[in-house]
Amino acid sequence: MKIQTLSPLVAATEMDGRMPTERDTVVEARTVRKAYGLRPVLRDVSFTVATGQCVAVLGSNGAGKTTLLRLLATLTRPARGSISIAGYDVVRDANEVRRIVGYVGHTPLLYDELTARENLLFFARMYSVPDGESRADALLRRVGMRNRANERVATFSRGQAQRVALARGILHDPPVLLLDEPDTGLDEEAIGLLRELIAERVASGLTTLMTTHTLERGLAWSDSAVVLSGGRIVHAGPSGAMTLADLRGLYANASRSAR
Amino acid sequence: MRTFQTGWQQLWSIVGKDLRSELRARQVWVAMALFSALVMIVFYFAFDLRVENRAPVAPGALWIAFVFASVLGLGRTFAAEQEHGAMDRLLLCPVDRQVIFLAKLIGYLIFLAVVEAIAVPLFAAIYNLPILSGGLVVIVVLGTVGIATMCTLFAAVASATRAREVILPLLVFPLLIPVVIGAVRATQSLLIPVVNDPPWPGLLAAFDVIFVTLSVLFFQFVVED
């Protein structure tokens, strides 16, 4: 198959072979720019994501993947352009966006001195999750950490902490889940769990954006893939329409041109 | 009303989380209490305090001990948040930034209150001064609010930098001068009442109102990129 580098905005909206209606679009970024000091990190990035999609954001180190997810998560602001999630602007309506977005980073972002359960209960209160205790217990069971629920996170291995982080990310059942290299440190069983979780979200019509350096996984798990290089989208298209070899070629070209 | 209730619950949840974490780690409280005790002891021997010069000099030692201990403790508290990226995790939550600031401030005031509850009687004993009174409690509360407010705001600024341990004192000490002067003078006037002395407690209260208001307003711009 020949990879076509489409206009990112069109490519992302054509993910399942139809143009989405206004209602279908849950994430919309328009000509987003971001720089750290004088170094541009994202340059005129535009794309839309339809409800219920799983989008893999791929790119070499420094391509701008994490910055893009941080912008979507309201952790940083665009220098130019706009991003809206479910119609809420990430700058103007930041708290509304935070309510509907879940974020799991490549570090667990948990409090080491608290137990797994205390961490989840704390975040349940932050998100005003109704019946937080039973939700926390159910999620700990789901991620296979029920038997260590009352142990401090400081005593967990990297993978165990990441499992709890995953539970924290979906604690408030967010319509949009952002996963920044969520597979870091996870064992095979936990990776299976992560895949299951993403598939369930897609089946429930919930949206997921994930970054990963494992191209095979990114392609297999997502409905569409976006490749970033040097802060620009160099390819966006349905995952099913490309092979791993195509993606590897594209990824290698993007990495070379970024250098 | 619902927003207020939610904010109130979030505020006390953050305070509770910080206290629980610190009680388990026991890094900051113990270090602050030991440090303030040591500063007071060093000052006592350094100045060769006699009965006649003890009252004017001792309040300075007390407040310098509090200021140093505050900066030491708060730098550590925010550094811990930043090191594990947990500040991001807090910033991701739908919590008003003012609520985060007030929670951090209240939590820190509780840390300081515990340290001061140990340090003030120790100070009275070391310097052999009849200073324990309701008036001193008011001055300590007013001075501590001013110090903790500025420390909390600037610890957030410094925590985003690599040289946070150096940056924090450089940023915060000059701004604490009015509070330290007010607190030292107010404490001195408890020991040696001066006629026509400015109303130091009132001035301290005014500093507190200004510092807290400005910090609440600016905290969002400090922690958000």
Short mmCIF file of C-alpha atoms in Angstrom, two decimals:
data_model
loop_
_atom_site.label_atom_id
_atom_site.label_comp_id
_atom_site.label_asym_id
_atom_site.label_seq_id
_atom_site.Cartn_x
_atom_site.Cartn_y
_atom_site.Cartn_z
CA MET A 1 0.00 0.00 0.00
CA LYS A 2 1.23 3.46 -0.76
CA ILE A 3 1.02 5.82 2.15
CA GLN A 4 -0.56 9.11 1.33
CA THR A 5 0.26 12.06 3.49
CA LEU A 6 -3.11 13.73 3.65
CA SER A 7 -4.03 17.08 5.00
CA PRO A 8 -4.18 16.29 8.71
CA LEU A 9 -7.58 17.89 9.25
CA VAL A 10 -9.16 15.94 6.38
CA ALA A 11 -7.35 12.74 7.22
CA ALA A 12 -8.43 12.69 10.80
CA THR A 13 -12.04 13.46 9.94
CA GLU A 14 -12.19 10.71 7.35
CA MET A 15 -11.19 8.04 9.84
CA ASP A 16 -14.16 5.78 9.37
CA GLY A 17 -14.89 6.72 5.81
CA ARG A 18 -17.37 9.48 6.45
CA MET A 19 -17.21 13.12 7.23
CA PRO A 20 -18.22 13.62 10.82
CA THR A 21 -21.02 15.89 11.81
CA GLU A 22 -20.51 18.61 14.40
CA ARG A 23 -21.83 16.22 17.06
CA ASP A 24 -19.29 13.54 16.17
CA THR A 25 -16.22 15.69 16.62
CA VAL A 26 -15.00 15.55 20.19
CA VAL A 27 -11.48 16.96 19.82
CA GLU A 28 -10.65 19.78 17.46
CA ALA A 29 -7.25 21.48 17.18
CA ARG A 30 -6.74 24.35 14.77
CA THR A 31 -3.34 25.71 13.76
CA VAL A 32 -1.89 25.04 17.21
CA ARG A 33 1.56 26.38 17.90
CA LYS A 34 3.62 25.88 20.99
CA ALA A 35 7.22 26.82 21.76
CA TYR A 36 9.42 26.39 24.81
CA GLY A 37 11.53 29.52 24.80
CA LEU A 38 12.64 30.04 21.22
CA ARG A 39 12.34 26.37 20.30
CA PRO A 40 9.09 25.57 18.49
CA VAL A 41 7.61 22.27 19.63
CA LEU A 42 4.35 22.24 17.69
CA ARG A 43 3.89 24.12 14.39
CA ASP A 44 0.41 24.75 13.02
CA VAL A 45 -1.00 21.42 14.11
CA SER A 46 -4.61 20.89 13.06
CA PHE A 47 -6.73 17.77 13.40
CA THR A 48 -10.07 16.56 14.58
CA VAL A 49 -10.99 13.36 16.37
CA ALA A 50 -14.42 11.83 16.18
CA THR A 51 -16.25 10.43 19.20
CA GLY A 52 -15.43 6.82 20.00
CA GLN A 53 -12.14 6.78 18.11
CA CYS A 54 -8.82 5.52 19.39
CA VAL A 55 -6.06 7.62 17.85
CA ALA A 56 -2.38 6.70 18.10
CA VAL A 57 -0.02 9.69 18.10
CA LEU A 58 3.37 8.50 16.92
CA GLY A 59 6.73 10.17 16.48
CA SER A 60 10.34 10.06 17.55
CA ASN A 61 11.64 11.67 20.73
CA GLY A 62 11.05 15.42 20.67
CA ALA A 63 8.42 15.21 17.93
CA GLY A 64 5.88 16.99 20.10
CA LYS A 65 3.66 14.07 21.19
CA THR A 66 3.79 14.73 24.92
CA THR A 67 3.34 18.49 24.40
CA LEU A 68 0.27 17.81 22.27
CA LEU A 69 -1.26 15.63 25.00
CA ARG A 70 -0.35 18.19 27.68
CA LEU A 71 -2.15 20.85 25.66
CA LEU A 72 -5.22 18.65 25.41
CA ALA A 73 -5.02 17.99 29.16
CA THR A 74 -4.85 21.76 29.92
CA LEU A 75 -1.42 21.37 31.53
CA THR A 76 -0.01 23.95 29.15
CA ARG A 77 -1.49 26.58 26.85
CA PRO A 78 -1.08 26.96 23.10
CA ALA A 79 0.93 29.98 21.99
CA ARG A 80 -1.37 30.27 18.98
CA GLY A 81 -4.38 28.47 17.60
CA SER A 82 -7.18 26.84 19.51
CA ILE A 83 -8.14 23.45 20.89
CA SER A 84 -11.60 22.44 21.94
CA ILE A 85 -12.77 19.24 23.58
CA ALA A 86 -16.49 18.46 23.44
CA GLY A 87 -17.01 22.09 22.51
CA TYR A 88 -15.06 23.46 25.48
CA ASP A 89 -12.00 25.59 24.80
CA VAL A 90 -8.95 24.28 26.67
CA VAL A 91 -7.93 27.78 27.75
CA ARG A 92 -11.24 29.52 28.41
CA ASP A 93 -13.14 26.53 29.81
CA ALA A 94 -10.19 24.69 31.35
CA ASN A 95 -12.09 23.32 34.36
CA GLU A 96 -14.88 21.95 32.14
CA VAL A 97 -12.26 20.25 29.99
CA ARG A 98 -10.57 18.79 33.07
CA ARG A 99 -13.86 17.23 34.14
CA ILE A 100 -14.21 15.28 30.89
CA VAL A 101 -10.57 14.36 30.28
CA GLY A 102 -8.55 11.58 31.91
CA TYR A 103 -4.77 11.55 31.66
CA VAL A 104 -2.24 8.80 32.23
CA GLY A 105 1.37 9.85 31.76
CA HIS A 106 4.50 7.77 31.39
CA THR A 107 5.16 8.49 35.06
CA PRO A 108 2.42 7.29 37.42
CA LEU A 109 1.65 10.74 38.96
CA LEU A 110 0.61 9.23 42.28
CA TYR A 111 1.41 10.18 45.86
CA ASP A 112 4.06 7.75 47.08
CA GLU A 113 3.25 8.13 50.78
CA LEU A 114 -0.43 7.25 50.27
CA THR A 115 -1.75 3.75 49.64
CA ALA A 116 -3.21 2.81 46.26
CA ARG A 117 -6.73 3.08 47.67
CA GLU A 118 -6.03 6.42 49.38
CA ASN A 119 -4.69 7.78 46.10
CA LEU A 120 -7.84 6.79 44.25
CA LEU A 121 -10.11 8.11 47.01
CA PHE A 122 -8.24 11.43 46.97
CA PHE A 123 -8.68 11.81 43.23
CA ALA A 124 -12.30 10.65 43.48
CA ARG A 125 -12.92 13.61 45.80
CA MET A 126 -11.08 15.94 43.41
CA TYR A 127 -13.36 14.85 40.56
CA SER A 128 -16.46 14.65 42.80
CA VAL A 129 -16.98 11.02 41.77
CA PRO A 130 -20.22 9.75 43.31
CA ASP A 131 -19.72 6.67 45.49
CA GLY A 132 -15.95 7.05 45.21
CA GLU A 133 -15.15 4.18 47.60
CA SER A 134 -16.89 1.47 45.61
CA ARG A 135 -15.59 2.94 42.35
CA ALA A 136 -12.03 2.90 43.70
CA ASP A 137 -12.38 -0.70 44.92
CA ALA A 138 -13.88 -1.84 41.62
CA LEU A 139 -11.06 -0.24 39.63
CA LEU A 140 -8.35 -1.65 41.88
CA ARG A 141 -9.86 -5.08 41.32
CA ARG A 142 -10.00 -4.38 37.60
CA VAL A 143 -6.32 -3.49 37.33
CA GLY A 144 -5.30 -6.45 39.49
CA MET A 145 -4.22 -4.40 42.51
CA ARG A 146 -7.04 -5.24 44.94
CA ASN A 147 -4.75 -7.33 47.18
CA ARG A 148 -2.28 -4.45 47.49
CA ALA A 149 -4.88 -1.70 47.82
CA ASN A 150 -3.80 -0.76 51.34
CA GLU A 151 -0.08 -0.68 50.68
CA ARG A 152 1.84 2.51 50.02
CA VAL A 153 2.58 3.33 46.39
CA ALA A 154 6.25 3.85 47.35
CA THR A 155 6.52 0.07 47.83
CA PHE A 156 5.17 -0.76 44.35
CA SER A 157 7.20 -1.71 41.30
CA ARG A 158 7.05 0.63 38.31
CA GLY A 159 4.47 -1.56 36.56
CA GLN A 160 2.26 -1.89 39.65
CA ALA A 161 2.25 1.88 40.13
CA GLN A 162 1.35 2.29 36.46
CA ARG A 163 -1.62 -0.05 36.94
CA VAL A 164 -2.90 2.17 39.75
CA ALA A 165 -2.25 5.21 37.54
CA LEU A 166 -4.41 3.63 34.88
CA ALA A 167 -7.20 3.17 37.43
CA ARG A 168 -6.78 6.82 38.43
CA GLY A 169 -7.01 7.93 34.78
CA ILE A 170 -10.43 6.33 34.28
CA LEU A 171 -11.73 6.93 37.80
CA HIS A 172 -14.19 9.64 36.70
CA ASP A 173 -15.16 7.72 33.55
CA PRO A 174 -13.83 10.43 31.23
CA PRO A 175 -15.30 10.76 27.73
CA VAL A 176 -11.78 11.53 26.49
CA LEU A 177 -8.77 9.58 27.76
CA LEU A 178 -5.23 10.74 27.03
CA LEU A 179 -2.54 8.08 27.38
CA ASP A 180 1.06 9.27 27.15
CA GLU A 181 3.17 6.14 26.67
CA PRO A 182 0.92 4.24 29.08
CA ASP A 183 2.67 0.93 28.36
CA THR A 184 5.93 2.11 29.99
CA GLY A 185 6.95 -0.43 32.62
CA LEU A 186 3.90 -2.66 32.17
CA ASP A 187 4.26 -6.44 31.98
CA GLU A 188 2.49 -8.53 29.32
CA GLU A 189 -0.55 -9.12 31.50
CA ALA A 190 -0.96 -5.41 32.22
CA ILE A 191 -0.50 -4.56 28.55
CA GLY A 192 -3.32 -7.00 27.78
CA LEU A 193 -5.41 -5.24 30.39
CA LEU A 194 -4.64 -1.86 28.83
CA ARG A 195 -5.67 -3.15 25.41
CA GLU A 196 -8.88 -4.55 26.85
CA LEU A 197 -9.64 -1.25 28.48
CA ILE A 198 -9.12 0.73 25.26
CA ALA A 199 -11.29 -1.73 23.33
CA GLU A 200 -14.04 -1.38 25.91
CA ARG A 201 -13.88 2.39 25.64
CA VAL A 202 -14.14 2.26 21.86
CA ALA A 203 -17.13 -0.11 22.17
CA SER A 204 -18.75 2.33 24.61
CA GLY A 205 -18.25 5.26 22.22
CA LEU A 206 -15.54 6.87 24.38
CA THR A 207 -12.52 8.53 22.82
CA THR A 208 -8.87 7.70 23.47
CA LEU A 209 -5.68 9.38 22.26
CA MET A 210 -2.46 7.55 23.00
CA THR A 211 1.21 8.03 22.29
CA THR A 212 3.55 5.08 22.09
CA HIS A 213 6.95 4.19 20.74
CA THR A 214 5.80 0.64 20.00
CA LEU A 215 4.59 1.12 16.43
CA GLU A 216 3.04 -2.34 16.18
CA ARG A 217 0.96 -1.70 19.26
CA GLY A 218 0.00 1.80 18.14
CA LEU A 219 -1.21 0.50 14.80
CA ALA A 220 -3.02 -2.54 16.18
CA TRP A 221 -4.86 -0.76 18.96
CA SER A 222 -5.95 2.39 17.16
CA ASP A 223 -8.53 3.33 14.56
CA SER A 224 -6.23 5.95 13.12
CA ALA A 225 -2.64 7.05 13.44
CA VAL A 226 -1.09 10.49 13.43
CA VAL A 227 2.65 10.78 12.88
CA LEU A 228 4.40 13.88 14.21
CA SER A 229 7.83 15.04 13.16
CA GLY A 230 9.53 18.22 14.26
CA GLY A 231 6.24 19.53 15.64
CA ARG A 232 4.28 18.99 12.40
CA ILE A 233 1.78 16.32 11.44
CA VAL A 234 3.44 14.50 8.56
CA HIS A 235 0.82 11.80 8.23
CA ALA A 236 -2.66 11.13 9.47
CA GLY A 237 -4.88 8.33 8.34
CA PRO A 238 -6.83 5.20 9.27
CA SER A 239 -4.67 2.56 10.92
CA GLY A 240 -6.32 -0.22 8.94
CA ALA A 241 -5.17 1.34 5.67
CA MET A 242 -1.46 0.93 6.38
CA THR A 243 0.88 -1.91 7.20
CA LEU A 244 3.49 -1.93 9.90
CA ALA A 245 6.20 -1.74 7.22
CA ASP A 246 4.56 1.39 5.75
CA LEU A 247 4.41 2.97 9.14
CA ARG A 248 8.02 2.05 9.92
CA GLY A 249 9.14 3.68 6.66
CA LEU A 250 7.15 6.79 7.41
CA TYR A 251 8.40 6.88 10.98
CA ALA A 252 12.02 6.49 9.87
CA ASN A 253 11.65 9.27 7.27
CA ALA A 254 10.06 11.53 9.84
CA SER A 255 12.83 10.79 12.37
CA ARG A 256 15.53 11.50 9.74
CA SER A 257 13.96 14.75 8.59
CA ALA A 258 13.50 15.83 12.20
CA ARG A 259 17.26 15.45 12.75
CA MET B 1 -23.45 27.25 46.36
CA ARG B 2 -22.61 23.80 44.92
CA THR B 3 -19.36 25.18 43.49
CA PHE B 4 -18.46 26.55 46.93
CA GLN B 5 -19.24 23.21 48.58
CA THR B 6 -17.17 21.33 46.02
CA GLY B 7 -14.27 23.77 46.42
CA TRP B 8 -14.50 23.46 50.20
CA GLN B 9 -14.41 19.65 50.06
CA GLN B 10 -11.51 19.72 47.60
CA LEU B 11 -9.59 22.15 49.79
CA TRP B 12 -9.79 19.93 52.88
CA SER B 13 -9.05 16.83 50.82
CA ILE B 14 -5.78 18.40 49.64
CA VAL B 15 -4.93 19.54 53.18
CA GLY B 16 -5.69 16.04 54.51
CA LYS B 17 -3.60 14.42 51.80
CA ASP B 18 -0.62 16.70 52.49
CA LEU B 19 -0.79 16.13 56.24
CA ARG B 20 -1.14 12.37 55.86
CA SER B 21 1.81 12.25 53.43
CA GLU B 22 3.98 14.32 55.74
CA LEU B 23 3.02 12.39 58.86
CA ARG B 24 4.16 9.21 57.13
CA ALA B 25 7.33 10.67 55.62
CA ARG B 26 8.17 12.75 58.73
CA GLN B 27 10.82 14.57 56.70
CA VAL B 28 9.75 18.16 56.98
CA TRP B 29 8.31 18.56 60.48
CA VAL B 30 11.23 17.02 62.28
CA ALA B 31 13.80 18.91 60.19
CA MET B 32 12.02 22.24 60.71
CA ALA B 33 11.65 21.82 64.47
CA LEU B 34 15.28 20.75 64.93
CA PHE B 35 16.51 23.51 62.65
CA SER B 36 14.62 26.30 64.46
CA ALA B 37 15.84 25.00 67.84
CA LEU B 38 19.43 24.95 66.58
CA VAL B 39 19.21 28.51 65.18
CA MET B 40 17.96 29.81 68.52
CA ILE B 41 20.73 28.02 70.41
CA VAL B 42 23.42 29.29 68.01
CA PHE B 43 22.13 32.84 68.35
CA TYR B 44 22.11 32.54 72.12
CA PHE B 45 25.79 31.67 72.26
CA ALA B 46 26.83 33.96 69.37
CA PHE B 47 25.51 37.14 70.96
CA ASP B 48 26.69 36.65 74.56
CA LEU B 49 23.26 37.69 75.81
CA ARG B 50 23.12 39.29 79.23
CA VAL B 51 19.98 40.18 81.12
CA GLU B 52 20.02 43.80 79.92
CA ASN B 53 20.37 43.08 76.17
CA ARG B 54 18.37 39.88 76.02
CA ALA B 55 14.92 41.41 75.46
CA PRO B 56 15.87 43.57 72.43
CA VAL B 57 17.93 40.83 70.72
CA ALA B 58 16.03 37.61 71.46
CA PRO B 59 12.90 38.34 69.32
CA GLY B 60 15.17 38.67 66.27
CA ALA B 61 16.59 35.20 66.94
CA LEU B 62 13.07 33.78 67.28
CA TRP B 63 11.82 35.18 63.98
CA ILE B 64 14.97 34.40 62.04
CA ALA B 65 14.64 30.82 63.25
CA PHE B 66 11.01 30.75 62.01
CA VAL B 67 11.88 32.27 58.63
CA PHE B 68 14.77 29.88 57.98
CA ALA B 69 12.74 26.86 59.11
CA SER B 70 9.80 27.95 56.92
CA VAL B 71 11.89 28.22 53.79
CA LEU B 72 13.62 24.92 54.53
CA GLY B 73 10.34 23.08 55.02
CA LEU B 74 8.33 24.59 52.22
CA GLY B 75 11.05 24.18 49.61
CA ARG B 76 11.05 20.49 50.48
CA THR B 77 7.24 20.20 50.37
CA PHE B 78 6.88 21.68 46.89
CA ALA B 79 9.97 19.91 45.63
CA ALA B 80 8.34 16.61 46.57
CA GLU B 81 5.23 17.55 44.56
CA GLN B 82 7.30 18.55 41.58
CA GLU B 83 9.77 15.66 41.66
CA HIS B 84 7.07 13.07 41.20
CA GLY B 85 5.09 15.22 38.78
CA ALA B 86 2.21 15.10 41.22
CA MET B 87 1.70 18.85 40.89
CA ASP B 88 0.65 18.12 37.31
CA ARG B 89 -1.74 15.52 38.63
CA LEU B 90 -3.29 18.10 40.93
CA LEU B 91 -3.41 20.68 38.13
CA LEU B 92 -5.22 18.18 35.90
CA CYS B 93 -8.10 17.97 38.36
CA PRO B 94 -11.07 20.32 37.98
CA VAL B 95 -9.98 22.32 41.02
CA ASP B 96 -9.74 26.11 41.10
CA ARG B 97 -6.15 27.21 41.43
CA GLN B 98 -7.14 29.44 44.35
CA VAL B 99 -8.36 26.32 46.16
CA ILE B 100 -5.00 24.62 45.55
CA PHE B 101 -3.15 27.67 46.88
CA LEU B 102 -5.32 27.98 49.98
CA ALA B 103 -5.03 24.24 50.66
CA LYS B 104 -1.24 24.39 50.37
CA LEU B 105 -1.20 27.47 52.61
CA ILE B 106 -3.45 25.92 55.28
CA GLY B 107 -1.46 22.68 55.23
CA TYR B 108 1.73 24.62 55.63
CA LEU B 109 0.33 26.76 58.43
CA ILE B 110 -0.51 23.56 60.28
CA PHE B 111 3.11 22.35 59.82
CA LEU B 112 4.39 25.68 61.12
CA ALA B 113 1.95 25.73 64.03
CA VAL B 114 3.31 22.38 65.23
CA VAL B 115 6.91 23.56 64.85
CA GLU B 116 6.14 26.83 66.66
CA ALA B 117 4.30 25.05 69.44
CA ILE B 118 7.63 23.33 70.16
CA ALA B 119 9.94 26.25 69.34
CA VAL B 120 8.24 29.07 71.32
CA PRO B 121 8.35 27.39 74.76
CA LEU B 122 11.91 26.29 73.94
CA PHE B 123 12.75 29.89 73.09
CA ALA B 124 11.24 31.15 76.36
CA ALA B 125 13.27 28.56 78.28
CA ILE B 126 16.61 29.12 76.47
CA TYR B 127 16.43 32.91 76.69
CA ASN B 128 14.75 32.86 80.09
CA LEU B 129 12.15 35.45 79.03
CA PRO B 130 8.60 35.80 80.44
CA ILE B 131 7.14 35.94 76.96
CA LEU B 132 4.45 33.25 76.86
CA SER B 133 1.17 35.16 76.68
CA GLY B 134 -1.95 35.64 74.57
CA GLY B 135 -0.29 38.66 72.97
CA LEU B 136 2.60 36.52 71.71
CA VAL B 137 0.17 33.97 70.24
CA VAL B 138 -1.52 36.76 68.22
CA ILE B 139 1.85 38.08 66.97
CA VAL B 140 3.09 34.58 66.09
CA VAL B 141 -0.14 33.83 64.19
CA LEU B 142 -0.01 37.12 62.25
CA GLY B 143 3.69 36.82 61.46
CA THR B 144 3.39 33.17 60.48
CA VAL B 145 0.51 33.83 58.07
CA GLY B 146 2.63 36.47 56.28
CA ILE B 147 5.70 34.25 56.08
CA ALA B 148 3.77 31.14 55.03
CA THR B 149 1.83 33.03 52.34
CA MET B 150 4.91 34.38 50.60
CA CYS B 151 6.78 31.10 51.04
CA THR B 152 3.90 29.11 49.53
CA LEU B 153 3.64 31.36 46.48
CA PHE B 154 7.36 31.53 45.80
CA ALA B 155 7.95 27.85 46.54
CA ALA B 156 5.60 27.18 43.62
CA VAL B 157 7.70 29.53 41.46
CA ALA B 158 10.97 27.98 42.57
CA SER B 159 9.78 24.37 42.31
CA ALA B 160 9.64 24.69 38.52
CA THR B 161 13.33 25.58 38.40
CA ARG B 162 16.33 23.29 38.72
CA ALA B 163 18.09 25.34 41.39
CA ARG B 164 15.01 25.50 43.58
CA GLU B 165 16.88 25.29 46.88
CA VAL B 166 18.89 28.39 45.95
CA ILE B 167 16.16 30.31 44.15
CA LEU B 168 13.55 30.12 46.91
CA PRO B 169 15.47 32.07 49.60
CA LEU B 170 16.67 34.60 47.01
CA LEU B 171 13.11 35.28 45.94
CA VAL B 172 11.39 35.19 49.27
CA PHE B 173 13.75 36.75 51.82
CA PRO B 174 13.62 40.33 50.46
CA LEU B 175 9.82 40.18 50.38
CA LEU B 176 9.65 38.95 53.96
CA ILE B 177 11.52 41.95 55.35
CA PRO B 178 8.36 43.97 56.21
CA VAL B 179 6.81 40.97 58.00
CA VAL B 180 10.00 40.15 59.88
CA ILE B 181 10.46 43.78 60.99
CA GLY B 182 6.83 43.97 62.11
CA ALA B 183 6.95 40.64 63.94
CA VAL B 184 10.28 41.36 65.67
CA ARG B 185 9.16 44.83 66.80
CA ALA B 186 5.80 43.54 67.98
CA THR B 187 7.53 40.78 69.98
CA GLN B 188 10.01 43.29 71.43
CA SER B 189 7.18 45.57 72.51
CA LEU B 190 5.71 42.68 74.49
CA LEU B 191 8.95 42.52 76.48
CA ILE B 192 9.76 46.23 76.64
CA PRO B 193 6.60 48.28 76.02
CA VAL B 194 7.42 51.49 74.13
CA VAL B 195 5.20 54.59 74.23
CA ASN B 196 4.08 55.83 70.78
CA ASP B 197 5.26 52.62 69.13
CA PRO B 198 3.53 51.98 65.78
CA PRO B 199 0.65 49.45 66.00
CA TRP B 200 2.81 46.52 64.85
CA PRO B 201 0.10 43.81 65.14
CA GLY B 202 -2.21 45.97 63.03
CA LEU B 203 0.53 46.46 60.43
CA LEU B 204 1.22 42.71 60.41
CA ALA B 205 -2.49 42.07 59.83
CA ALA B 206 -2.44 44.56 56.93
CA PHE B 207 0.60 42.80 55.40
CA ASP B 208 -1.21 39.48 55.73
CA VAL B 209 -4.32 40.74 53.95
CA ILE B 210 -2.23 42.19 51.10
CA PHE B 211 0.00 39.10 50.78
CA VAL B 212 -2.87 36.60 50.86
CA THR B 213 -4.93 38.59 48.32
CA LEU B 214 -2.04 39.01 45.89
CA SER B 215 -0.93 35.40 46.25
CA VAL B 216 -4.43 34.04 45.61
CA LEU B 217 -4.65 36.21 42.50
CA PHE B 218 -1.22 35.31 41.12
CA PHE B 219 -0.94 31.62 42.01
CA GLN B 220 -2.72 30.50 38.83
CA PHE B 221 -0.17 32.28 36.64
CA VAL B 222 2.66 30.81 38.67
CA VAL B 223 1.66 27.15 38.42
CA GLU B 224 0.18 27.14 34.95
CA ASP B 225 2.49 27.18 31.96
#
